[in-house]
Amino acid sequence: MTGRPGFGMRPAENGSPAPDPAAGEPLAPLPPDARVDLARERSDAQADEVLDALDADLVGLAPVKTRIREIAALLLVDRVRARFGIDSGRPNLHMCFTGSPGTGKTTVAVRLAELLHRLGYVRKGHLVSVTRDDLVGQYVGHTAPKTKEVLKRAMGGVLFIDEAYYLYRAENERDYGQEAIEILLQVMENQRDDLVVVLAGYKDRMDSFFASNPGMSSRIAHHIDFPDYEPDELEAIGRLMMRDEGYTLAPETEPVFRAYLDRRRARPRFANARSVRNAIERARLRHASRLVAESGEVDRAALTTLLPDDFLASRVFS
Ligand SMILES: Nc1ncnc2c1ncn2[C@@H]1O[C@H](COP(=O)(O)OP(=O)(O)OP(=O)(O)O)[C@@H](O)[C@H]1O
Ligand SMILES: [Mg+2]
């Protein structure tokens, strides 16, 4: 997994640990008149840690977080139903994440994979992220083995297909991408028990992909849209990233950072939170160079405080 804070397994509590359905241990069946404490079930599944980390680590994205919580509730209730012998049938959890670059799609998919694992939906909970080139070969006969190899790696987790619409080329009906789509469709239908497929990309292109591929569209149960971040959200994301990396803004840097974000947002190839991360990386470089150039003594404050010049040297101000 990612090794991010908030993702460690909770240490075992006193007494015998709860059965781990994700590890294939069956949950004990219940008599018809049993009563189940759902809060207890939730804490046994350790799903709240992932949900709480999602809330704490990611700014905004309220509709995304709500949908993920709904899915978690469904899987939890299904687990309890199963213990009463009520067969719900496995819900379809193939999804489509639409949004501009840097809106958090990959980050949410990683956490989703972990959550599905903890709730016993998939065996391993890893994420395999691919694009067209990982699935589609250049020559006849190369595509099926490539796609099957990727599917094999992804089994037990989440297969994340970035810019999935490149699999389909409307202008070329003999494109090998079609072969990959056919294989994916089969596995999405028949091996739903151990694999979740997430298609990601821009909303408009995904819509036309689905229009030309109704089979794919009908197998996607959840369409989740990741909106562009508002200026206040970008600022909050920046603060979160700096806090995680042990930096703060000097009071006089605050308006400069905000002005930086406003200008960057208006420029080409703006990529939401990813651009914020890149801006902070560059500010760190300038900060370090500045300290080394000054070559005097440094204290803790100097090592952690970003000054206006660390941002003002950026091209967006020229
Ligand atoms: N809401 C958020 N709060 C805090 N950090 C975020 C948020 N959204 C994204 N990030 C951070 O921004 C970076 C880019 O996010 P991510 O890679 O998930 O975007 P993406 O939508 O997958 O982009 P792309 O479409 O370009 O692949 C990551 O470092 C991630 O941690
Ligand atoms: Mg991504």
Coordinates of C-alpha atoms and ligand atoms in Angstrom, one line a residue:
M1 CA 0.0 0.0 0.0
T2 CA 0.9 3.6 0.0
G3 CA 2.5 4.0 3.4
R4 CA 0.7 7.2 3.9
P5 CA -0.3 8.3 7.4
G6 CA -3.6 7.0 8.5
F7 CA -3.2 3.8 6.5
G8 CA -1.5 1.5 9.0
M9 CA -3.4 -1.4 10.3
R10 CA -4.7 -0.8 13.7
P11 CA -3.0 -2.9 16.4
A12 CA -5.0 -5.9 17.5
E13 CA -7.2 -5.2 20.4
N14 CA -7.3 -7.3 23.5
G15 CA -8.9 -10.7 23.1
S16 CA -9.2 -12.6 19.9
P17 CA -9.1 -10.5 16.8
A18 CA -12.3 -10.3 14.7
P19 CA -12.3 -12.6 11.7
D20 CA -10.8 -10.9 8.7
P21 CA -13.2 -11.6 5.7
A22 CA -10.7 -9.8 3.4
A23 CA -8.3 -12.6 4.3
G24 CA -10.9 -15.2 3.4
E25 CA -12.0 -15.9 7.0
P26 CA -15.8 -16.5 7.0
L27 CA -17.8 -14.4 9.4
A28 CA -19.8 -16.5 11.9
P29 CA -23.4 -17.2 10.8
L30 CA -26.1 -15.7 13.1
P31 CA -29.4 -17.1 14.4
P32 CA -32.5 -15.4 12.9
D33 CA -33.2 -13.6 16.2
A34 CA -29.7 -12.1 16.6
R35 CA -29.1 -8.4 16.9
V36 CA -26.0 -6.8 15.4
D37 CA -24.3 -3.6 16.5
L38 CA -23.4 -1.9 13.2
A39 CA -21.0 0.5 14.9
R40 CA -19.1 -2.5 16.2
E41 CA -19.1 -4.1 12.7
R42 CA -17.7 -0.9 11.3
S43 CA -14.9 -0.7 13.7
D44 CA -14.1 -4.4 13.3
A45 CA -13.8 -3.8 9.5
Q46 CA -11.5 -0.9 10.2
A47 CA -13.2 0.9 7.3
D48 CA -13.7 4.1 9.3
E49 CA -9.9 4.8 9.3
V50 CA -9.9 4.9 5.5
L51 CA -13.0 7.0 5.4
D52 CA -11.8 9.4 8.0
A53 CA -8.4 9.7 6.3
L54 CA -10.2 10.4 3.0
D55 CA -12.0 13.3 4.8
A56 CA -9.0 14.6 6.5
D57 CA -6.4 14.3 3.7
L58 CA -8.5 15.5 0.8
V59 CA -9.9 19.0 0.6
G60 CA -13.4 19.5 -0.9
L61 CA -14.7 16.7 -3.1
A62 CA -17.9 16.4 -1.0
P63 CA -19.9 14.5 -3.5
V64 CA -17.1 12.0 -4.1
K65 CA -16.7 11.4 -0.4
T66 CA -20.4 11.0 0.1
R67 CA -20.6 8.3 -2.7
I68 CA -17.6 6.4 -1.2
R69 CA -19.3 6.4 2.2
E70 CA -22.5 5.1 0.6
I71 CA -20.6 2.3 -1.0
A72 CA -18.9 1.5 2.3
A73 CA -22.3 1.4 4.1
L74 CA -23.7 -0.9 1.4
L75 CA -20.9 -3.4 1.7
L76 CA -21.1 -3.3 5.5
V77 CA -24.8 -4.0 5.5
D78 CA -24.3 -6.8 2.9
R79 CA -21.8 -8.4 5.2
V80 CA -24.3 -8.4 8.1
R81 CA -27.1 -9.7 5.8
A82 CA -24.8 -12.5 4.7
R83 CA -24.4 -13.6 8.3
F84 CA -28.2 -13.9 8.6
G85 CA -28.1 -16.0 5.4
I86 CA -29.7 -13.3 3.3
D87 CA -28.1 -13.4 -0.1
S88 CA -27.9 -10.0 -1.7
G89 CA -25.8 -10.9 -4.7
R90 CA -22.6 -8.9 -5.2
P91 CA -23.2 -5.3 -6.0
N92 CA -21.5 -4.1 -9.2
L93 CA -18.8 -1.6 -8.3
H94 CA -17.2 -0.8 -11.6
M95 CA -16.9 3.0 -11.8
C96 CA -16.1 5.9 -13.9
F97 CA -14.2 8.9 -12.5
T98 CA -14.4 12.0 -14.7
G99 CA -12.6 15.3 -14.2
S100 CA -9.7 17.5 -15.3
P101 CA -6.1 16.6 -14.5
G102 CA -5.1 16.8 -10.9
T103 CA -8.5 16.7 -9.4
G104 CA -7.7 13.7 -7.2
K105 CA -9.0 10.7 -9.3
T106 CA -6.0 8.5 -8.8
T107 CA -5.6 9.4 -5.2
V108 CA -9.3 8.5 -4.5
A109 CA -8.9 5.3 -6.4
V110 CA -6.0 4.2 -4.3
R111 CA -8.1 4.7 -1.1
L112 CA -11.1 3.1 -2.6
A113 CA -9.0 0.0 -3.3
E114 CA -8.0 -0.1 0.4
L115 CA -11.5 0.4 1.5
L116 CA -12.9 -2.4 -0.7
H117 CA -10.3 -4.7 0.7
R118 CA -11.1 -3.9 4.3
L119 CA -14.8 -4.5 3.7
G120 CA -14.0 -7.9 2.2
Y121 CA -15.0 -7.0 -1.4
V122 CA -11.6 -7.7 -2.9
R123 CA -8.8 -10.0 -1.7
K124 CA -5.8 -7.7 -1.9
G125 CA -6.8 -4.1 -2.3
H126 CA -3.9 -2.9 -4.5
L127 CA -4.3 -0.6 -7.5
V128 CA -3.0 -1.3 -10.9
S129 CA -2.9 1.9 -13.0
V130 CA -2.7 1.6 -16.8
T131 CA -3.2 3.4 -20.0
R132 CA -4.0 2.3 -23.5
D133 CA -0.3 1.4 -24.2
D134 CA -0.3 -1.2 -21.4
L135 CA -3.3 -3.0 -22.8
V136 CA -3.1 -2.7 -26.5
G137 CA -0.3 -4.2 -28.7
Q138 CA 1.2 -2.8 -31.9
Y139 CA 0.8 -6.0 -33.9
V140 CA -1.8 -8.6 -34.5
G141 CA -1.9 -11.1 -31.7
H142 CA -0.2 -8.9 -29.1
T143 CA -3.2 -7.3 -27.5
A144 CA -4.9 -10.2 -25.9
P145 CA -1.8 -11.4 -24.0
K146 CA -1.1 -7.8 -22.9
T147 CA -4.6 -7.2 -21.6
K148 CA -4.8 -10.5 -19.9
E149 CA -1.4 -10.0 -18.2
V150 CA -2.7 -6.7 -16.8
L151 CA -5.9 -8.2 -15.7
K152 CA -4.0 -11.0 -13.9
R153 CA -1.9 -8.4 -12.0
A154 CA -5.0 -6.4 -11.1
M155 CA -7.1 -9.4 -9.8
G156 CA -7.9 -9.0 -6.1
G157 CA -7.7 -5.2 -6.4
V158 CA -8.7 -2.2 -8.6
L159 CA -7.7 -1.8 -12.2
F160 CA -7.5 1.9 -13.0
I161 CA -7.6 2.8 -16.7
D162 CA -6.5 6.4 -17.2
E163 CA -7.9 8.1 -20.3
A164 CA -9.9 5.0 -21.1
Y165 CA -11.4 6.6 -24.2
Y166 CA -8.1 6.1 -26.1
L167 CA -9.0 2.4 -26.1
Y168 CA -11.6 3.2 -28.8
R169 CA -10.7 4.8 -32.1
A170 CA -13.8 5.7 -34.0
E171 CA -11.9 6.4 -37.2
N172 CA -10.4 2.9 -37.3
E173 CA -12.8 0.0 -36.7
R174 CA -9.9 -2.5 -36.9
D175 CA -8.0 -0.8 -34.2
Y176 CA -6.6 -3.3 -31.6
G177 CA -8.1 -1.3 -28.8
Q178 CA -11.4 -2.9 -29.6
E179 CA -9.9 -6.3 -28.8
A180 CA -8.9 -5.0 -25.3
I181 CA -12.3 -3.6 -24.8
E182 CA -13.9 -7.0 -25.6
I183 CA -11.7 -8.8 -23.1
L184 CA -12.3 -6.1 -20.4
L185 CA -16.1 -6.4 -20.9
Q186 CA -16.0 -10.1 -20.4
V187 CA -13.9 -9.9 -17.2
M188 CA -16.0 -7.1 -15.9
E189 CA -19.1 -9.2 -16.3
N190 CA -17.8 -12.6 -15.2
Q191 CA -15.1 -11.9 -12.7
R192 CA -16.8 -9.2 -10.7
D193 CA -16.1 -11.1 -7.6
D194 CA -12.5 -10.2 -7.5
L195 CA -11.9 -7.1 -9.6
V196 CA -13.1 -3.6 -9.7
V197 CA -12.5 -1.5 -12.9
V198 CA -12.3 2.2 -12.7
L199 CA -12.3 4.2 -15.9
A200 CA -10.9 7.7 -15.7
G201 CA -10.7 10.7 -17.9
Y202 CA -12.2 14.0 -19.1
K203 CA -16.0 14.0 -18.8
D204 CA -16.8 15.0 -22.4
R205 CA -14.5 12.4 -24.0
M206 CA -15.8 9.7 -21.6
D207 CA -19.4 10.5 -22.6
S208 CA -18.7 10.0 -26.2
F209 CA -16.7 6.8 -25.4
F210 CA -19.8 5.5 -23.7
A211 CA -22.0 6.6 -26.5
S212 CA -20.0 4.4 -28.9
N213 CA -19.5 1.6 -26.4
P214 CA -22.9 0.9 -24.8
G215 CA -21.6 -2.4 -23.5
M216 CA -19.1 -0.6 -21.4
S217 CA -21.5 2.0 -20.3
S218 CA -24.0 -0.6 -19.0
R219 CA -21.3 -2.3 -16.9
I220 CA -20.4 0.9 -15.0
A221 CA -22.5 1.3 -11.9
H222 CA -21.1 4.5 -10.5
H223 CA -20.3 7.7 -12.4
I224 CA -18.4 10.0 -10.1
D225 CA -17.5 13.5 -11.2
F226 CA -14.4 15.3 -9.8
P227 CA -15.0 19.1 -10.2
D228 CA -12.2 21.6 -10.7
Y229 CA -11.1 23.1 -7.4
E230 CA -12.1 26.6 -6.4
P231 CA -9.4 29.1 -5.5
D232 CA -10.0 28.6 -1.7
E233 CA -9.8 24.9 -2.1
L234 CA -6.5 25.2 -4.0
E235 CA -5.1 27.3 -1.2
A236 CA -6.3 24.8 1.4
I237 CA -4.7 22.0 -0.6
G238 CA -1.4 23.9 -0.7
R239 CA -1.5 24.5 3.0
L240 CA -2.1 20.8 3.6
M241 CA 0.8 19.8 1.4
M242 CA 3.1 22.3 3.1
R243 CA 2.1 21.1 6.5
D244 CA 2.8 17.5 5.5
E245 CA 6.2 18.5 4.3
G246 CA 7.1 20.7 7.3
Y247 CA 6.9 24.2 5.7
T248 CA 4.9 27.3 6.5
L249 CA 4.3 30.6 4.7
A250 CA 5.7 33.7 6.3
P251 CA 2.7 36.1 6.9
E252 CA 3.9 38.3 4.0
T253 CA 4.0 35.2 1.7
E254 CA 0.3 34.5 2.2
P255 CA -1.0 37.1 -0.3
V256 CA 1.9 36.2 -2.7
F257 CA 0.9 32.5 -2.6
R258 CA -2.7 33.4 -3.3
A259 CA -1.7 35.6 -6.2
Y260 CA 0.5 32.8 -7.5
L261 CA -2.5 30.4 -7.5
D262 CA -4.8 32.9 -9.2
R263 CA -2.3 33.5 -12.0
R264 CA -1.4 29.8 -12.4
R265 CA -5.1 28.9 -12.7
A266 CA -5.5 31.2 -15.6
R267 CA -2.5 29.8 -17.5
P268 CA -2.4 26.9 -20.0
R269 CA -2.0 23.3 -18.7
F270 CA -3.2 24.2 -15.3
A271 CA -3.7 20.8 -13.5
N272 CA -5.5 21.7 -10.3
A273 CA -4.0 20.1 -7.2
R274 CA -1.0 18.7 -9.2
S275 CA -0.1 22.3 -10.2
V276 CA -0.2 23.2 -6.5
R277 CA 2.1 20.4 -5.7
N278 CA 4.5 21.4 -8.4
A279 CA 4.5 25.0 -7.3
I280 CA 5.4 24.0 -3.8
E281 CA 8.2 21.7 -5.1
R282 CA 9.7 24.7 -7.0
A283 CA 9.3 27.0 -4.0
R284 CA 11.2 24.4 -2.0
L285 CA 14.0 24.4 -4.5
R286 CA 14.3 28.2 -4.4
H287 CA 14.1 28.2 -0.6
A288 CA 16.9 25.8 -0.4
S289 CA 19.1 27.6 -3.0
R290 CA 18.4 30.9 -1.2
L291 CA 19.5 29.4 2.2
V292 CA 22.6 27.9 0.7
A293 CA 23.5 31.1 -1.2
E294 CA 23.1 33.2 2.0
S295 CA 25.5 30.6 3.6
G296 CA 25.1 31.9 7.1
E297 CA 23.7 30.1 10.1
V298 CA 20.2 28.7 9.8
D299 CA 17.7 28.0 12.5
R300 CA 14.5 26.0 12.5
A301 CA 12.4 28.9 11.4
A302 CA 14.6 29.6 8.4
L303 CA 14.5 26.0 7.4
T304 CA 10.7 25.8 7.4
T305 CA 9.5 29.3 6.3
L306 CA 8.8 30.1 2.7
L307 CA 9.3 33.8 1.8
P308 CA 7.7 35.8 -0.9
D309 CA 10.7 35.6 -3.2
D310 CA 10.4 31.8 -3.2
F311 CA 7.2 32.2 -5.2
L312 CA 7.8 35.6 -6.9
A313 CA 10.6 34.2 -8.9
S314 CA 8.1 32.0 -10.8
R315 CA 7.4 32.6 -14.5
V316 CA 3.7 33.3 -13.7
F317 CA 4.8 36.7 -12.3
S318 CA 6.9 37.7 -15.3
Ligands
LIG1 N1 -8.7 17.3 -2.7 C1 -7.3 17.2 -2.5 N2 -6.8 17.5 -1.4 C2 -5.4 17.4 -1.2 N3 -4.6 17.0 -2.1 C3 -5.1 16.6 -3.3 C4 -6.5 16.7 -3.6 N4 -6.7 16.3 -4.8 C5 -5.5 15.9 -5.3 N5 -4.6 16.1 -4.5 C6 -3.1 15.9 -4.7 O1 -2.8 16.4 -6.0 C7 -2.0 15.5 -6.7 C8 -2.7 15.0 -8.0 O2 -3.8 14.2 -7.7 P1 -4.2 12.9 -8.5 O3 -3.0 12.3 -9.2 O4 -5.1 12.1 -7.7 O5 -5.1 13.6 -9.7 P2 -5.7 12.9 -11.0 O6 -7.1 13.4 -11.0 O7 -5.5 11.5 -10.9 O8 -4.9 13.6 -12.1 P3 -4.7 13.0 -13.6 O9 -6.0 13.0 -14.3 O10 -3.8 14.1 -14.2 O11 -4.1 11.7 -13.5 C9 -1.7 14.4 -5.7 O12 -0.4 14.7 -5.2 C10 -2.8 14.4 -4.7 O13 -2.3 14.0 -3.5
MG2 MG -4.3 10.3 -12.2

